[in-house]
Short mmCIF file of C-alpha atoms in Angstrom, two decimals:
data_model
loop_
_atom_site.label_atom_id
_atom_site.label_comp_id
_atom_site.label_asym_id
_atom_site.label_seq_id
_atom_site.Cartn_x
_atom_site.Cartn_y
_atom_site.Cartn_z
CA MET S 1165 0.00 0.00 0.00
CA GLU S 1166 1.33 3.44 -0.98
CA ASN S 1167 1.36 6.23 1.59
CA TYR S 1168 0.72 9.90 0.85
CA ASP S 1169 0.33 12.92 3.12
CA LEU S 1170 -2.48 14.30 0.97
CA VAL S 1171 -4.69 12.64 -1.66
CA ILE S 1172 -6.89 14.92 -3.78
CA ILE S 1173 -9.79 13.26 -5.60
CA GLY S 1174 -10.51 15.22 -8.78
CA GLY S 1175 -8.12 17.05 -11.11
CA GLY S 1176 -10.43 19.88 -12.14
CA PRO S 1177 -10.15 23.52 -11.05
CA ALA S 1178 -10.87 22.69 -7.39
CA GLY S 1179 -8.43 19.78 -7.14
CA LEU S 1180 -5.63 21.69 -8.89
CA ALA S 1181 -6.03 24.84 -6.77
CA ALA S 1182 -6.14 22.74 -3.58
CA ALA S 1183 -2.98 20.83 -4.57
CA ILE S 1184 -1.07 24.03 -5.42
CA SER S 1185 -2.12 25.65 -2.13
CA ALA S 1186 -1.12 22.57 -0.08
CA LYS S 1187 2.25 22.42 -1.84
CA ASP S 1188 2.87 26.13 -1.20
CA ASN S 1189 2.04 25.55 2.47
CA GLY S 1190 4.76 22.94 2.92
CA ILE S 1191 3.24 19.58 1.91
CA ASP S 1192 5.33 17.73 -0.67
CA ASN S 1193 3.85 14.22 -0.63
CA ILE S 1194 0.65 14.89 -2.66
CA LEU S 1195 -1.27 12.82 -5.22
CA ILE S 1196 -4.08 14.04 -7.50
CA ILE S 1197 -6.39 11.30 -8.82
CA GLU S 1198 -8.41 12.15 -11.95
CA ARG S 1199 -10.80 9.81 -13.78
CA ASP S 1200 -10.57 11.61 -17.15
CA LYS S 1201 -7.69 11.35 -19.61
CA GLU S 1202 -6.41 14.86 -18.83
CA LEU S 1203 -6.37 17.40 -16.01
CA GLY S 1204 -8.65 20.44 -16.07
CA GLY S 1205 -12.03 18.85 -15.44
CA ILE S 1206 -15.15 20.33 -16.98
CA LEU S 1207 -13.31 23.53 -18.01
CA ASN S 1208 -11.82 21.69 -21.00
CA GLN S 1209 -15.21 21.73 -22.74
CA CYS S 1210 -16.17 25.30 -21.67
CA ILE S 1211 -14.65 27.14 -24.62
CA HIS S 1212 -16.63 30.35 -23.99
CA ASN S 1213 -15.01 33.28 -22.22
CA GLY S 1214 -15.86 34.88 -18.86
CA PHE S 1215 -13.47 32.92 -16.65
CA GLY S 1216 -10.69 34.37 -14.51
CA LEU S 1217 -11.87 37.97 -14.04
CA HIS S 1218 -11.42 37.72 -10.25
CA THR S 1219 -8.37 35.43 -10.18
CA PHE S 1220 -6.27 36.73 -13.07
CA LYS S 1221 -7.97 40.13 -13.68
CA GLU S 1222 -8.51 39.20 -17.34
CA GLU S 1223 -11.14 37.33 -19.33
CA LEU S 1224 -10.16 33.77 -20.27
CA THR S 1225 -11.85 30.74 -21.83
CA GLY S 1226 -12.30 27.60 -19.73
CA PRO S 1227 -9.33 25.72 -21.26
CA GLU S 1228 -7.10 28.80 -20.81
CA TYR S 1229 -8.09 29.10 -17.14
CA ALA S 1230 -7.49 25.37 -16.59
CA SER S 1231 -4.12 25.44 -18.37
CA ARG S 1232 -2.84 28.15 -16.02
CA TYR S 1233 -3.55 25.94 -13.01
CA ILE S 1234 -2.19 22.84 -14.78
CA ASP S 1235 1.04 24.77 -15.50
CA MET S 1236 1.28 25.85 -11.85
CA ALA S 1237 0.82 22.22 -10.71
CA LEU S 1238 3.45 20.96 -13.20
CA GLU S 1239 5.94 23.66 -12.12
CA ARG S 1240 5.58 22.37 -8.56
CA LYS S 1241 6.03 18.77 -9.81
CA ILE S 1242 2.82 17.60 -8.11
CA PRO S 1243 2.23 13.92 -9.06
CA TYR S 1244 -1.10 12.87 -10.57
CA LYS S 1245 -2.78 9.74 -11.93
CA LEU S 1246 -5.10 10.04 -14.95
CA ASN S 1247 -7.74 7.54 -16.18
CA THR S 1248 -8.03 6.44 -12.55
CA MET S 1249 -11.36 5.77 -10.86
CA VAL S 1250 -11.70 6.00 -7.08
CA MET S 1251 -13.95 3.16 -5.95
CA ASP S 1252 -14.06 3.74 -2.21
CA ILE S 1253 -12.84 5.94 0.64
CA SER S 1254 -12.80 4.33 4.08
CA GLU S 1255 -13.20 6.21 7.37
CA ASP S 1256 -9.51 5.63 8.18
CA LYS S 1257 -8.65 7.55 4.95
CA THR S 1258 -7.70 4.54 2.81
CA VAL S 1259 -8.49 5.26 -0.85
CA THR S 1260 -9.26 2.30 -3.15
CA ALA S 1261 -8.82 3.13 -6.83
CA MET S 1262 -8.27 1.38 -10.14
CA ASN S 1263 -6.83 2.01 -13.60
CA HIS S 1264 -5.65 -0.20 -16.48
CA GLU S 1265 -1.94 0.08 -15.53
CA ASP S 1266 -1.99 -0.57 -11.77
CA GLY S 1267 -5.24 -2.55 -11.60
CA MET S 1268 -6.97 -2.18 -8.24
CA PHE S 1269 -4.77 -0.50 -5.62
CA GLU S 1270 -4.98 1.14 -2.20
CA ILE S 1271 -3.48 4.39 -0.92
CA LYS S 1272 -3.25 5.43 2.73
CA ALA S 1273 -3.59 9.18 3.22
CA LYS S 1274 -3.07 11.44 6.22
CA ALA S 1275 -5.63 13.85 4.74
CA ILE S 1276 -8.05 13.76 1.78
CA ILE S 1277 -9.55 16.64 -0.20
CA LEU S 1278 -12.81 15.83 -2.00
CA ALA S 1279 -12.94 17.78 -5.30
CA MET S 1280 -15.10 15.56 -7.54
CA GLY S 1281 -17.26 18.37 -8.94
CA CYS S 1282 -20.91 17.89 -9.88
CA ARG S 1283 -23.10 16.14 -12.43
CA GLU S 1284 -26.25 17.06 -14.30
CA ARG S 1285 -29.74 16.03 -13.32
CA SER S 1286 -30.76 13.36 -15.82
CA ARG S 1287 -34.02 12.90 -17.71
CA GLY S 1288 -34.95 10.02 -15.41
CA ALA S 1289 -34.97 12.42 -12.46
CA LEU S 1290 -37.25 14.89 -14.24
CA ASN S 1291 -40.29 12.68 -14.90
CA ILE S 1292 -41.02 14.07 -18.38
CA PRO S 1293 -43.77 12.09 -20.16
CA GLY S 1294 -43.36 10.76 -23.71
CA TYR S 1295 -41.26 8.16 -25.51
CA ARG S 1296 -37.51 7.66 -25.17
CA PRO S 1297 -36.31 8.70 -28.64
CA ALA S 1298 -32.82 9.75 -29.76
CA GLY S 1299 -32.08 13.46 -29.63
CA ILE S 1300 -32.46 14.09 -25.88
CA TYR S 1301 -29.22 15.25 -24.27
CA SER S 1302 -28.18 16.95 -21.07
CA ALA S 1303 -26.77 20.38 -21.93
CA GLY S 1304 -23.30 19.40 -20.70
CA THR S 1305 -23.23 16.28 -22.90
CA ALA S 1306 -24.20 18.41 -25.91
CA GLN S 1307 -21.47 20.89 -24.94
CA ARG S 1308 -18.87 18.13 -24.92
CA LEU S 1309 -20.10 16.73 -28.26
CA VAL S 1310 -19.91 20.13 -29.99
CA ASN S 1311 -16.78 21.57 -28.37
CA MET S 1312 -14.55 18.51 -27.93
CA GLU S 1313 -15.83 15.66 -30.11
CA GLY S 1314 -16.85 17.76 -33.13
CA TYR S 1315 -20.40 16.38 -33.40
CA MET S 1316 -23.55 18.44 -33.87
CA PRO S 1317 -26.44 17.04 -31.77
CA GLY S 1318 -29.17 18.50 -34.00
CA LYS S 1319 -30.49 21.37 -36.09
CA GLU S 1320 -33.75 22.42 -34.40
CA VAL S 1321 -33.44 22.71 -30.64
CA VAL S 1322 -35.68 23.20 -27.61
CA ILE S 1323 -33.99 23.70 -24.22
CA LEU S 1324 -35.64 22.84 -20.90
CA GLY S 1325 -34.12 24.65 -17.94
CA SER S 1326 -32.29 27.97 -17.80
CA GLY S 1327 -29.18 26.94 -15.88
CA ASP S 1328 -25.95 28.53 -17.06
CA ILE S 1329 -24.96 25.55 -19.23
CA GLY S 1330 -28.35 25.60 -20.97
CA LEU S 1331 -28.09 29.34 -21.66
CA ILE S 1332 -24.54 29.02 -22.97
CA MET S 1333 -25.56 26.08 -25.20
CA ALA S 1334 -28.44 28.14 -26.64
CA ARG S 1335 -25.82 30.58 -27.95
CA ARG S 1336 -23.35 27.83 -28.93
CA MET S 1337 -25.91 25.87 -30.97
CA THR S 1338 -27.04 29.10 -32.68
CA LEU S 1339 -23.44 29.98 -33.61
CA GLU S 1340 -23.02 26.47 -35.07
CA GLY S 1341 -26.03 27.00 -37.33
CA ALA S 1342 -28.85 25.37 -35.36
CA LYS S 1343 -32.18 27.08 -34.68
CA VAL S 1344 -32.93 27.33 -30.94
CA LYS S 1345 -36.70 27.76 -30.80
CA VAL S 1346 -37.32 28.34 -27.09
CA VAL S 1347 -35.83 28.00 -23.60
CA ALA S 1348 -38.47 26.84 -21.10
CA GLU S 1349 -37.95 27.23 -17.33
CA LEU S 1350 -40.16 25.60 -14.69
CA MET S 1351 -39.47 28.26 -12.05
CA PRO S 1352 -40.72 31.87 -12.23
CA TYR S 1353 -37.06 33.00 -12.39
CA SER S 1354 -33.99 31.88 -14.34
CA GLY S 1355 -31.44 29.55 -12.73
CA GLY S 1356 -28.54 31.23 -14.54
CA LEU S 1357 -26.48 34.39 -14.26
CA LYS S 1358 -28.07 37.63 -15.51
CA ARG S 1359 -25.15 38.23 -17.90
CA ASN S 1360 -25.76 34.84 -19.56
CA ILE S 1361 -29.46 35.64 -20.14
CA VAL S 1362 -28.44 38.90 -21.85
CA GLN S 1363 -25.48 37.57 -23.86
CA CYS S 1364 -26.84 34.13 -24.80
CA LEU S 1365 -30.60 34.66 -25.24
CA ASN S 1366 -31.47 38.35 -25.63
CA ASP S 1367 -28.59 39.05 -28.05
CA PHE S 1368 -29.78 36.18 -30.30
CA ASP S 1369 -33.55 36.81 -29.95
CA ILE S 1370 -34.09 33.41 -28.30
CA PRO S 1371 -37.30 33.47 -26.21
CA LEU S 1372 -37.15 32.50 -22.51
CA LYS S 1373 -40.47 31.25 -21.15
CA LEU S 1374 -40.54 31.27 -17.35
CA SER S 1375 -43.03 29.08 -15.43
CA HIS S 1376 -43.14 26.62 -18.36
CA THR S 1377 -42.19 22.95 -18.64
CA VAL S 1378 -42.18 20.13 -21.18
CA VAL S 1379 -45.39 18.09 -21.05
CA ASP S 1380 -44.89 15.83 -24.08
CA ILE S 1381 -42.11 14.53 -26.33
CA GLU S 1382 -43.15 13.20 -29.75
CA GLY S 1383 -41.21 10.71 -31.85
CA LYS S 1384 -40.18 7.08 -31.42
CA GLU S 1385 -36.87 6.84 -33.31
CA ARG S 1386 -35.88 10.51 -33.01
CA VAL S 1387 -37.47 13.54 -31.35
CA LYS S 1388 -39.97 15.13 -33.76
CA ALA S 1389 -41.67 17.72 -31.58
CA VAL S 1390 -41.89 18.93 -27.99
CA THR S 1391 -44.95 20.41 -26.27
CA ILE S 1392 -44.46 22.90 -23.45
CA ALA S 1393 -47.12 24.32 -21.15
CA GLN S 1394 -47.36 27.01 -18.52
CA VAL S 1395 -47.34 25.86 -14.88
CA GLY S 1396 -49.22 27.33 -11.94
CA PRO S 1397 -47.86 28.13 -8.46
CA ASP S 1398 -48.11 24.37 -7.65
CA ARG S 1399 -45.76 23.73 -10.66
CA LYS S 1400 -48.43 21.66 -12.39
CA PRO S 1401 -49.24 22.32 -16.09
CA ILE S 1402 -52.23 24.59 -16.76
CA PRO S 1403 -54.58 22.98 -19.34
CA GLY S 1404 -55.03 25.05 -22.48
CA THR S 1405 -51.60 26.73 -22.34
CA GLU S 1406 -49.81 24.10 -24.46
CA GLU S 1407 -47.47 25.17 -27.28
CA ARG S 1408 -45.98 22.67 -29.74
CA TYR S 1409 -42.52 23.14 -31.24
CA THR S 1410 -41.17 20.90 -34.01
CA CYS S 1411 -37.55 19.99 -33.27
CA ASP S 1412 -35.03 17.17 -33.54
CA THR S 1413 -33.19 17.87 -30.27
CA LEU S 1414 -34.14 18.52 -26.63
CA LEU S 1415 -31.43 19.75 -24.29
CA LEU S 1416 -31.96 19.43 -20.52
CA SER S 1417 -30.37 22.02 -18.22
CA CYS S 1418 -32.27 21.29 -15.04
CA GLY S 1419 -29.75 21.67 -12.29
CA LEU S 1420 -26.44 20.29 -11.09
CA ILE S 1421 -25.94 17.84 -8.24
CA PRO S 1422 -22.67 17.54 -6.29
CA GLU S 1423 -21.01 14.17 -7.05
CA ASN S 1424 -20.99 12.68 -3.55
CA GLU S 1425 -21.39 8.89 -3.75
CA LEU S 1426 -17.81 8.47 -2.48
CA SER S 1427 -18.38 10.97 0.33
CA ARG S 1428 -21.52 9.17 1.51
CA GLY S 1429 -19.73 5.82 1.41
CA ALA S 1430 -17.01 7.25 3.64
CA GLY S 1431 -19.58 8.38 6.22
CA VAL S 1432 -19.45 12.12 5.47
CA LYS S 1433 -22.52 13.99 6.75
CA MET S 1434 -24.49 15.65 3.93
CA SER S 1435 -26.56 18.83 3.72
CA PRO S 1436 -30.11 18.09 2.50
CA VAL S 1437 -30.16 21.54 0.82
CA THR S 1438 -26.88 21.50 -1.15
CA SER S 1439 -26.49 17.68 -1.47
CA GLY S 1440 -22.86 18.37 -0.51
CA PRO S 1441 -20.87 17.74 2.69
CA ILE S 1442 -21.49 19.78 5.84
CA VAL S 1443 -18.20 21.59 6.63
CA ASN S 1444 -16.73 23.90 9.26
CA GLU S 1445 -14.61 27.04 8.79
CA SER S 1446 -11.64 24.93 7.63
CA LEU S 1447 -13.86 23.24 4.96
CA GLU S 1448 -13.37 20.04 6.98
CA THR S 1449 -16.16 17.46 7.07
CA ASN S 1450 -17.32 15.52 10.13
CA ILE S 1451 -14.46 13.07 9.42
CA GLU S 1452 -11.27 14.58 10.77
CA GLY S 1453 -8.74 15.19 7.99
CA VAL S 1454 -11.28 14.93 5.14
CA PHE S 1455 -11.91 18.29 3.45
CA ALA S 1456 -14.22 19.30 0.58
CA CYS S 1457 -14.18 22.18 -1.90
CA GLY S 1458 -15.61 23.34 -5.22
CA ASN S 1459 -18.78 22.00 -6.82
CA VAL S 1460 -18.72 18.78 -4.79
CA LEU S 1461 -19.42 20.99 -1.76
CA HIS S 1462 -22.05 23.28 -3.32
CA VAL S 1463 -22.64 24.36 -6.92
CA HIS S 1464 -20.80 27.60 -7.72
CA ASP S 1465 -21.60 30.11 -10.45
CA LEU S 1466 -18.01 31.34 -10.95
CA VAL S 1467 -14.90 29.16 -11.22
CA ASP S 1468 -12.89 31.95 -9.54
CA TYR S 1469 -14.77 31.25 -6.30
CA VAL S 1470 -14.09 27.52 -6.71
CA SER S 1471 -10.34 28.26 -6.90
CA GLN S 1472 -10.47 30.57 -3.84
CA GLU S 1473 -12.37 27.98 -1.80
CA ALA S 1474 -10.04 25.16 -2.92
CA ALA S 1475 -6.96 27.20 -1.96
CA THR S 1476 -8.46 27.56 1.54
CA ALA S 1477 -9.07 23.78 1.72
CA GLY S 1478 -5.48 23.08 0.60
CA LYS S 1479 -4.03 25.46 3.18
CA ASN S 1480 -6.14 23.99 6.00
CA ALA S 1481 -5.35 20.40 4.96
CA ALA S 1482 -1.62 21.31 5.09
CA ALA S 1483 -2.05 22.76 8.59
CA TYR S 1484 -3.88 19.57 9.65
CA ILE S 1485 -1.14 17.28 8.26
CA LYS S 1486 1.56 19.34 10.02
CA GLY S 1487 -0.37 19.16 13.31
CA GLU S 1488 -0.79 22.93 13.53
CA ARG S 1489 -4.51 22.80 14.23
CA SER S 1490 -5.57 21.15 17.44
CA ASN S 1491 -9.31 20.52 17.45
CA SER S 1492 -9.49 19.83 21.15
CA GLY S 1493 -11.80 21.94 23.25
CA GLU S 1494 -12.81 24.41 20.53
CA LYS S 1495 -16.54 25.02 20.59
CA GLU S 1496 -18.28 24.90 17.20
CA ILE S 1497 -20.65 27.82 16.69
CA PRO S 1498 -23.48 27.14 14.22
CA ILE S 1499 -24.20 29.54 11.34
CA THR S 1500 -27.98 29.64 10.99
CA CYS S 1501 -29.84 30.99 7.96
CA GLU S 1502 -33.28 32.59 8.04
CA GLY S 1503 -35.71 34.66 6.00
CA GLY S 1504 -34.96 33.22 2.58
CA VAL S 1505 -31.27 32.26 2.89
CA ARG S 1506 -31.23 28.55 1.93
CA TYR S 1507 -27.88 27.39 3.33
CA THR S 1508 -24.40 28.61 4.22
CA VAL S 1509 -20.93 27.19 3.50
CA PRO S 1510 -19.46 26.70 6.03
CA SER S 1511 -22.32 25.77 8.35
CA SER S 1512 -20.31 26.16 11.58
CA LEU S 1513 -17.13 27.85 12.74
CA ARG S 1514 -14.54 27.85 15.51
CA PRO S 1515 -13.32 31.47 15.81
CA ALA S 1516 -9.94 30.53 17.35
CA LEU S 1517 -9.07 28.33 14.34
CA MET S 1518 -10.20 30.84 11.70
CA ASP S 1519 -8.06 32.98 9.43
CA GLU S 1520 -8.39 36.73 10.04
CA LYS S 1521 -11.31 36.76 7.58
CA LEU S 1522 -13.80 34.02 6.71
CA THR S 1523 -15.91 34.22 3.53
CA VAL S 1524 -19.35 32.65 4.02
CA ARG S 1525 -21.07 31.80 0.72
CA PHE S 1526 -24.78 31.05 0.28
CA ARG S 1527 -27.76 31.19 -2.06
CA VAL S 1528 -31.23 32.63 -1.58
CA GLY S 1529 -34.44 30.72 -2.27
CA ASP S 1530 -36.34 33.27 -4.35
CA VAL S 1531 -35.93 36.58 -6.17
CA TYR S 1532 -35.72 39.43 -3.64
CA LYS S 1533 -35.74 43.11 -4.68
CA GLY S 1534 -34.78 46.06 -2.48
CA LYS S 1535 -33.98 43.90 0.55
CA ALA S 1536 -30.98 43.74 2.89
CA LEU S 1537 -28.65 40.98 4.00
CA CYS S 1538 -28.20 41.08 7.77
CA LEU S 1539 -25.49 39.46 9.90
CA TYR S 1540 -26.09 38.83 13.61
CA TYR S 1541 -23.72 37.59 16.35
CA ASN S 1542 -26.11 36.15 18.93
CA ASP S 1543 -28.92 38.75 18.64
CA LYS S 1544 -26.69 41.75 17.92
CA LEU S 1545 -26.81 43.23 14.40
CA ILE S 1546 -23.25 43.42 13.04
CA LEU S 1547 -23.83 44.22 9.37
CA LYS S 1548 -26.74 45.31 7.19
CA LYS S 1549 -25.97 45.26 3.46
CA LYS S 1550 -28.60 46.63 1.07
CA ARG S 1551 -29.02 44.55 -2.10
CA PRO S 1552 -31.09 45.87 -5.06
CA VAL S 1553 -31.76 42.32 -6.27
CA MET S 1554 -30.90 38.81 -5.08
CA ALA S 1555 -31.71 35.68 -7.12
CA PRO S 1556 -31.17 31.92 -6.66
CA GLY S 1557 -28.92 31.80 -9.77
CA GLU S 1558 -26.32 34.16 -8.23
CA MET S 1559 -24.25 33.19 -5.20
CA GLU S 1560 -24.04 35.68 -2.33
CA GLN S 1561 -21.23 36.09 0.20
CA LEU S 1562 -20.42 37.87 3.45
CA ASP S 1563 -17.05 38.22 5.18
CA LEU S 1564 -16.76 37.50 8.92
CA LYS S 1565 -13.84 38.95 10.89
CA LYS S 1566 -12.07 36.78 13.45
CA GLU S 1567 -11.46 39.76 15.76
CA ASP S 1568 -15.18 40.61 15.94
CA LEU S 1569 -16.14 36.99 16.66
CA LEU S 1570 -13.54 36.60 19.43
CA ASN S 1571 -14.62 39.92 20.98
CA THR S 1572 -18.32 38.91 21.14
CA PRO S 1573 -18.99 37.71 24.71
CA ASP S 1574 -20.68 34.28 25.06
CA LEU S 1575 -21.06 33.87 21.29
CA SER S 1576 -23.42 30.94 20.70
CA LYS S 1577 -24.71 31.50 17.15
CA VAL S 1578 -24.13 33.45 13.95
CA THR S 1579 -27.24 34.26 11.89
CA ILE S 1580 -27.55 35.45 8.28
CA ARG S 1581 -30.98 36.52 7.14
CA ILE S 1582 -32.85 38.65 4.62
CA GLU S 1583 -34.76 41.63 6.04
CA GLU S 1584 -36.47 44.76 4.80
CA ALA S 1585 -33.98 47.36 3.63
#
């Protein structure tokens, strides 16, 4: 059995940033395990721009952003295994993996960083009626086919769901010569970033129909037509509102789910809201020495935030391996969310073990206009931040200062909630 100080599962933007950060914080014995044939993760198929504005202060494509982190990892001579599937993580931090060169093998780690990313919600999870013809793809699969494999999924397209990948594929398919007829969204608001609605739909005159869903798919061999209908507040179709669109392709962009089968198998406690691990201020799970970052923890809208979060996980994993963080006797203070805030990452903190500043990221559950984000220590208002608009598609964040937390007497809870401005 091989021994490593740190094993990172996933070689995408989160895994790479975590590895680089751990290396820069004094850990040399690191291994990145990636199931694909190259490092970079999902960014390799995201050939549109808009990446790196926060990290590199310039606009990059996905592959350009990934290549910068790959170069940084190679400069530091961080070892990695490609085409390698992790089968199991045990509670004592033994990783079982397999590839065609080594067969099945085991690695003992002092610490593990989970950076497996997320996957798309499949058709089976959406309960759409109709046959099972060819021509139905998740938006990410279509993106890979067009951008990496050089295949065109179809010529007349309907898109269900207005997540960022769906919006970006509406533009991509149009640029490749397809006709995107409509984007239908079940919710009364879009699941994507405002800039993507403007740049990918409005600029190409592609209609976005909110509070609509697919009620029928026609065609046995190949999709021939799709019927959408308006839904009421109970999300059930309203009879008489049906619209039929002839098409040969249906793309599904109905949400991303953190890829956490391995985490569950290891005994990591999960958040029912994010479907990702519950972590403390160090991004450490309930299993000591197992950390999580990136889209496996909660789905991000910007890769820059993934890299920031992963760098924090790498730094904290390094401190854990070096024995610089004693967990004994430190009281965990819960971060509670109220008034429309759905969850927070982290969900608890230990002020004494924090950096000078802790960024708490979260999403809201509805569209809020002219409201304020409020931060309370116990019942004392610390910060009130007016926000003209907050939407579920855009991640929010607040910074907590270590000094303020330590200087709050008898601190028992931190609360973030939405209030009237």
